[in-house]
mmCIF file with all atom_site columns, C-alpha atoms in Angstrom:
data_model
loop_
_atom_site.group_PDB
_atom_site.id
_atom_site.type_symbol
_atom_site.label_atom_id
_atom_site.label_alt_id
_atom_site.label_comp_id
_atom_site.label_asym_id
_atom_site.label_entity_id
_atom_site.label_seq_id
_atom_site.pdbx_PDB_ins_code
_atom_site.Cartn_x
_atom_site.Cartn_y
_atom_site.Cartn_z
_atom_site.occupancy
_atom_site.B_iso_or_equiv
_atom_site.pdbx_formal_charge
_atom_site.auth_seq_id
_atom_site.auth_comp_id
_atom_site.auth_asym_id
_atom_site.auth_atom_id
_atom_site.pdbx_PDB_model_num
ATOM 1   C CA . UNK N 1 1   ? 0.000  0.000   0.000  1.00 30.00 ? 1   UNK N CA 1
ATOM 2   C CA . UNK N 1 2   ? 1.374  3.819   -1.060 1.00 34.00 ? 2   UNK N CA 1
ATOM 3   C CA . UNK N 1 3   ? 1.948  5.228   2.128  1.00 34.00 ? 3   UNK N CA 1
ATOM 4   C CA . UNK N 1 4   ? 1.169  3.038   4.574  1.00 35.00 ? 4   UNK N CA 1
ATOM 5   C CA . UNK N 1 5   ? 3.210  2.557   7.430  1.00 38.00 ? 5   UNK N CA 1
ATOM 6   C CA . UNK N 1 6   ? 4.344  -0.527  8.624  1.00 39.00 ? 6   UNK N CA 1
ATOM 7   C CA . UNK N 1 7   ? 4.402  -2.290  12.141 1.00 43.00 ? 7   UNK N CA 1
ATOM 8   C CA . UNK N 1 8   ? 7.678  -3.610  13.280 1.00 43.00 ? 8   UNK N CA 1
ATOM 9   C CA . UNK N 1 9   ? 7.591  -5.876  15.828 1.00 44.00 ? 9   UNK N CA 1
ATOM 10  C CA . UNK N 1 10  ? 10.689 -8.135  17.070 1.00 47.00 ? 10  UNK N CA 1
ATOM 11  C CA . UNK N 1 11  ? 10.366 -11.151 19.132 1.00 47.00 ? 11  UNK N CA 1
ATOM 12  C CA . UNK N 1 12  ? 12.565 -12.430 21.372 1.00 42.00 ? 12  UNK N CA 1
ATOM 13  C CA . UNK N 1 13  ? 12.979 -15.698 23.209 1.00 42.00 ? 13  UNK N CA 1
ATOM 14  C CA . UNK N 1 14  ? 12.805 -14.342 26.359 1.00 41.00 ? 14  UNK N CA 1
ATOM 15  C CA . UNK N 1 15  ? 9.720  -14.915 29.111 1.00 44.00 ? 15  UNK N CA 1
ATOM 16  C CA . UNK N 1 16  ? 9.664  -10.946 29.051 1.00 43.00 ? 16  UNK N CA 1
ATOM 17  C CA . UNK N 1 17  ? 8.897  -10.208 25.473 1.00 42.00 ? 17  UNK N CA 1
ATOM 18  C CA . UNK N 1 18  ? 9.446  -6.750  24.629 1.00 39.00 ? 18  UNK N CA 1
ATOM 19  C CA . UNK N 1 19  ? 6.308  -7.256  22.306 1.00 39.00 ? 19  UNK N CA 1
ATOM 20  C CA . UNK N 1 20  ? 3.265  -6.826  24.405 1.00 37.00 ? 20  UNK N CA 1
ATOM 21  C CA . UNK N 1 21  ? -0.357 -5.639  23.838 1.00 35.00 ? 21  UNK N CA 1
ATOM 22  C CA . UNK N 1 22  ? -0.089 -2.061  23.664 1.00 37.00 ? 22  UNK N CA 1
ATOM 23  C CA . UNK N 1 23  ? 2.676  -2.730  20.561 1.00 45.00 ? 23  UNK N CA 1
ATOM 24  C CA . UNK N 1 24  ? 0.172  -3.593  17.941 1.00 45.00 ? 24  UNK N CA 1
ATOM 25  C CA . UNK N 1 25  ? -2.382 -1.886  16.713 1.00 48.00 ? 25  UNK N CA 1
ATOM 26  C CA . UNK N 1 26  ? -4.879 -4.207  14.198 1.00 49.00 ? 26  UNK N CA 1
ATOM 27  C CA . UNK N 1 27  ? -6.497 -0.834  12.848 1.00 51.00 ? 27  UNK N CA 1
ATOM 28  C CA . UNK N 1 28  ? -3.184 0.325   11.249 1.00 52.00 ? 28  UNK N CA 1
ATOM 29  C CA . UNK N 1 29  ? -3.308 -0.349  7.085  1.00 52.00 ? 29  UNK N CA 1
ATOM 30  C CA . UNK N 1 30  ? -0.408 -2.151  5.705  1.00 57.00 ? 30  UNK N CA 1
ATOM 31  C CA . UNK N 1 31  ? 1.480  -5.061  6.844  1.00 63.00 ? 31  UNK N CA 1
ATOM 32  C CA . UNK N 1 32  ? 2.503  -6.365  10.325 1.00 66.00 ? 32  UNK N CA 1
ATOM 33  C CA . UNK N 1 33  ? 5.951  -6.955  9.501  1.00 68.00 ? 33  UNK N CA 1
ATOM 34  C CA . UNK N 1 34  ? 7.710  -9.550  12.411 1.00 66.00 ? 34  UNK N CA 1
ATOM 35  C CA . UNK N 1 35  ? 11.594 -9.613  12.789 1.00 72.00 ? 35  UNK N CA 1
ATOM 36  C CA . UNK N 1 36  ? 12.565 -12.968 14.420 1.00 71.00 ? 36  UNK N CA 1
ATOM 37  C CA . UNK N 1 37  ? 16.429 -13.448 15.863 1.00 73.00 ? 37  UNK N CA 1
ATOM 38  C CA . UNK N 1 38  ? 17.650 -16.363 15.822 1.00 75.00 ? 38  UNK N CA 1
ATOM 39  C CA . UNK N 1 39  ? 16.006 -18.718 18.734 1.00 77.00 ? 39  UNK N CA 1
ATOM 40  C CA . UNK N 1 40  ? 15.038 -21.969 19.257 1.00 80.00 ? 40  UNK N CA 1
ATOM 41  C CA . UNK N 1 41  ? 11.941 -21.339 20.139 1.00 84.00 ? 41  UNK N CA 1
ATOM 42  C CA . UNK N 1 42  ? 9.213  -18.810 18.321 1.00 86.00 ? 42  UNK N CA 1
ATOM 43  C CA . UNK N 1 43  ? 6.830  -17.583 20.600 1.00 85.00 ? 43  UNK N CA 1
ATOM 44  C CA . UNK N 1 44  ? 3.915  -15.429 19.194 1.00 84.00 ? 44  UNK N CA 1
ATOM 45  C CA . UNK N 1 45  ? 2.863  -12.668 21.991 1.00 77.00 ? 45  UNK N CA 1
ATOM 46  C CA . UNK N 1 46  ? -1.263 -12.713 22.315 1.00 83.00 ? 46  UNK N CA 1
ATOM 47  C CA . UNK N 1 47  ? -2.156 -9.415  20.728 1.00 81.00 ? 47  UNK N CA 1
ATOM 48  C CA . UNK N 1 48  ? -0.525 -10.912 17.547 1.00 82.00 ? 48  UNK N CA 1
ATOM 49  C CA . UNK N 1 49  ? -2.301 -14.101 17.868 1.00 87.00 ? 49  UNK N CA 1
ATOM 50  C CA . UNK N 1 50  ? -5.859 -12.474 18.330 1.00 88.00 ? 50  UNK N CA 1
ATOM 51  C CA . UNK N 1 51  ? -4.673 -10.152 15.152 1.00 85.00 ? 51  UNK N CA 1
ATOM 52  C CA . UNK N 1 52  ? -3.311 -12.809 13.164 1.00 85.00 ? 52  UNK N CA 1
ATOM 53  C CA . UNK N 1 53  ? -6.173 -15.298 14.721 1.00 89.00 ? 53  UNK N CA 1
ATOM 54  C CA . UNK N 1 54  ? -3.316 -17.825 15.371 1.00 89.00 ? 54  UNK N CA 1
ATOM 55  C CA . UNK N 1 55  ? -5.426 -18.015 18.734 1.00 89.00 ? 55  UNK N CA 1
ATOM 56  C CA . UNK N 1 56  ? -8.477 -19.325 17.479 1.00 91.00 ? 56  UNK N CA 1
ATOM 57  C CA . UNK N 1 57  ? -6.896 -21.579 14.628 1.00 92.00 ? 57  UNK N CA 1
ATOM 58  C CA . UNK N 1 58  ? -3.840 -22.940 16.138 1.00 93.00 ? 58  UNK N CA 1
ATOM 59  C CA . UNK N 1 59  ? -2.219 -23.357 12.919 1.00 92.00 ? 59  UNK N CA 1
ATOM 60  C CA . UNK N 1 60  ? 0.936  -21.189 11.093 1.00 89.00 ? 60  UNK N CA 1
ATOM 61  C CA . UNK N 1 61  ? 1.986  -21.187 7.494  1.00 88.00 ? 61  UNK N CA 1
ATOM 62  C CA . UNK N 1 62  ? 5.609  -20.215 6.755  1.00 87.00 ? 62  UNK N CA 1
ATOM 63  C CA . UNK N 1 63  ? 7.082  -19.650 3.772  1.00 85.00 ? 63  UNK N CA 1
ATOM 64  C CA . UNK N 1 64  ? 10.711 -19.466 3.249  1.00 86.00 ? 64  UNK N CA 1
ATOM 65  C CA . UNK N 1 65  ? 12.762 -17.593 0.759  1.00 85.00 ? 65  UNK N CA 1
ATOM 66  C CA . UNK N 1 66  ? 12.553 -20.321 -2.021 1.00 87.00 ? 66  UNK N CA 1
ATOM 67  C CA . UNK N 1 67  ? 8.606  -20.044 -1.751 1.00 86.00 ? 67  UNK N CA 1
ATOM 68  C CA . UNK N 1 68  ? 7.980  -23.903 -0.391 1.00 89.00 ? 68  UNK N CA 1
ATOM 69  C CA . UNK N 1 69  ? 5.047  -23.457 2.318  1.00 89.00 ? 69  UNK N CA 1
ATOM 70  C CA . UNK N 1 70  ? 5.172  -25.827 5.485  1.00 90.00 ? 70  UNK N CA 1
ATOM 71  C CA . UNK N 1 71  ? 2.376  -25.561 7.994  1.00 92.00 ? 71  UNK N CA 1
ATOM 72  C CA . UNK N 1 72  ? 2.863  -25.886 11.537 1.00 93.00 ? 72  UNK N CA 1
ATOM 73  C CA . UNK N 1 73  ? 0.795  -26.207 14.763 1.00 94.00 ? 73  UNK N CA 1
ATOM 74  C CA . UNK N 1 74  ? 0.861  -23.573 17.405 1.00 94.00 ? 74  UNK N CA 1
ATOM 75  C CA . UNK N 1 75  ? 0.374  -24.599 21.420 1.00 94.00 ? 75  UNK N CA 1
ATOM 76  C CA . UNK N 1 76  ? -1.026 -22.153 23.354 1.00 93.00 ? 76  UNK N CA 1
ATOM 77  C CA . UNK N 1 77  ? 1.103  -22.613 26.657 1.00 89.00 ? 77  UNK N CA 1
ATOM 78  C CA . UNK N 1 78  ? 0.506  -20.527 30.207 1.00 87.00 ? 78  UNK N CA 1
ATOM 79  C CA . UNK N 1 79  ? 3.129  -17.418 30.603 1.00 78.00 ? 79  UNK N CA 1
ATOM 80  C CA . UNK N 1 80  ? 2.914  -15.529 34.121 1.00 82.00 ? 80  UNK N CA 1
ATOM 81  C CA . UNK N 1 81  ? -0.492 -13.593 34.081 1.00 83.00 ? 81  UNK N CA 1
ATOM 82  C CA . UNK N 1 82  ? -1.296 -14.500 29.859 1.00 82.00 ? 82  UNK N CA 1
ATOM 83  C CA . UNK N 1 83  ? -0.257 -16.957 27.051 1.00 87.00 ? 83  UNK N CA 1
ATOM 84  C CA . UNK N 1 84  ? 2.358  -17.096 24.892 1.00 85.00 ? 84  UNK N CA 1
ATOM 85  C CA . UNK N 1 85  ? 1.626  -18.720 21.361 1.00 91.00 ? 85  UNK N CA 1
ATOM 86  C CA . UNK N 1 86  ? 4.679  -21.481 20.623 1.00 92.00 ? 86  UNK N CA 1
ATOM 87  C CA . UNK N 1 87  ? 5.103  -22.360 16.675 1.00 92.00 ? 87  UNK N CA 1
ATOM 88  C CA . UNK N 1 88  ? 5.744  -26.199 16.741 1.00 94.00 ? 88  UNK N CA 1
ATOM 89  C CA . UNK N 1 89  ? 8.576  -27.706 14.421 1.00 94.00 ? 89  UNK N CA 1
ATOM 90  C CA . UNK N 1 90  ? 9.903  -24.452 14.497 1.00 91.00 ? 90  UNK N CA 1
ATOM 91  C CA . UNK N 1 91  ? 13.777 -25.513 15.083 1.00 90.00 ? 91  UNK N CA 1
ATOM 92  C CA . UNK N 1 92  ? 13.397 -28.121 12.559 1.00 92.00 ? 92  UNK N CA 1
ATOM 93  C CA . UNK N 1 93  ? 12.317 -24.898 9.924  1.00 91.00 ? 93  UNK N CA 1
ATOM 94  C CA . UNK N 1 94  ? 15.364 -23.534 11.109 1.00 89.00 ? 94  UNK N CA 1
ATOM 95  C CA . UNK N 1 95  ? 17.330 -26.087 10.660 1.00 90.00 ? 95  UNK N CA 1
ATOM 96  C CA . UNK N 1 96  ? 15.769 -27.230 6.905  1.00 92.00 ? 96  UNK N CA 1
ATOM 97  C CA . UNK N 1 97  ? 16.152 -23.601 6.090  1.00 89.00 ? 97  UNK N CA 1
ATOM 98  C CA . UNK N 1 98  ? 19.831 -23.518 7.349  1.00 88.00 ? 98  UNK N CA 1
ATOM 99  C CA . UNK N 1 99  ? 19.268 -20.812 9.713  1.00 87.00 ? 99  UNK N CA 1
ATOM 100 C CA . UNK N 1 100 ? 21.825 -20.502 12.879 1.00 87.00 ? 100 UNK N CA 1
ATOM 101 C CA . UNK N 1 101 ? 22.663 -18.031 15.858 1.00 86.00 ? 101 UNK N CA 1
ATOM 102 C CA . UNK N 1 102 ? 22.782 -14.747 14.167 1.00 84.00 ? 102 UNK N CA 1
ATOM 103 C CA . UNK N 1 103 ? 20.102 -14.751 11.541 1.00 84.00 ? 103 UNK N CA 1
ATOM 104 C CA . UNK N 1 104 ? 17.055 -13.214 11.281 1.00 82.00 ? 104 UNK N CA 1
ATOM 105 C CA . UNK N 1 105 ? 13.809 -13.925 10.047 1.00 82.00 ? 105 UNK N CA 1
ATOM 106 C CA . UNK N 1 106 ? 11.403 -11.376 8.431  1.00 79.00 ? 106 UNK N CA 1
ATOM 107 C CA . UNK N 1 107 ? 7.860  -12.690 8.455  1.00 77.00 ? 107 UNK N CA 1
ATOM 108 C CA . UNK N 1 108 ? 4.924  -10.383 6.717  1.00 74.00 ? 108 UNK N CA 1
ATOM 109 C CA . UNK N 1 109 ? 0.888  -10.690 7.664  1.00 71.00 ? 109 UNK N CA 1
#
């Protein structure tokens, strides 16, 4: 889209995610644009799972830079006071898709 701005949002590994509610914003136009270090596990913060409705479907597409789609199943697991959203298979994706400590990932909604 001409003009839109984009969301940014990194995610971490850690149990206190930088990205939290007040980050997103599912009235902005454009893409939600997520930057993903390098970690062995991906865990999807809540607001991005209601936006994304990863919560309600439990499921994930990815597709990597070659274009080959793999789907993968996402476990909703308890987090202090709310739920973190944890992409299943996801260090065997990074390890099919040569990824190591370092790398980023750029994923686009």
């Amino acid at each position: 889209m001409a003009g839109a701005e984009n969301d940014v949002v990194v995610i971490s590994d850690s149990e206190d995610s930088s990205a939290e509610s007040e980050e997103f914003d599912d009235d902005e136009t454009g893409p939600l644009i997520f930057i993903v270090p390098y970690t062995k596990r991906f865990r999807i913060p809540v607001a991005v799972a209601r936006m994304t409705e990863i919560d309600e479907t439990l499921k994930v597409k990815i597709t990597n830079k070659q274009n080959v789609e793999t789907k993968h199943d996402v476990r909703a697991e308890p987090n202090k006071n709310s739920i973190k959203y944890v992409v299943k298979g996801w260090a065997k994706w990074l390890k099919d898709n040569n990824i190591k400590e370092g790398d980023y990932c750029k994923f686009q909604y």
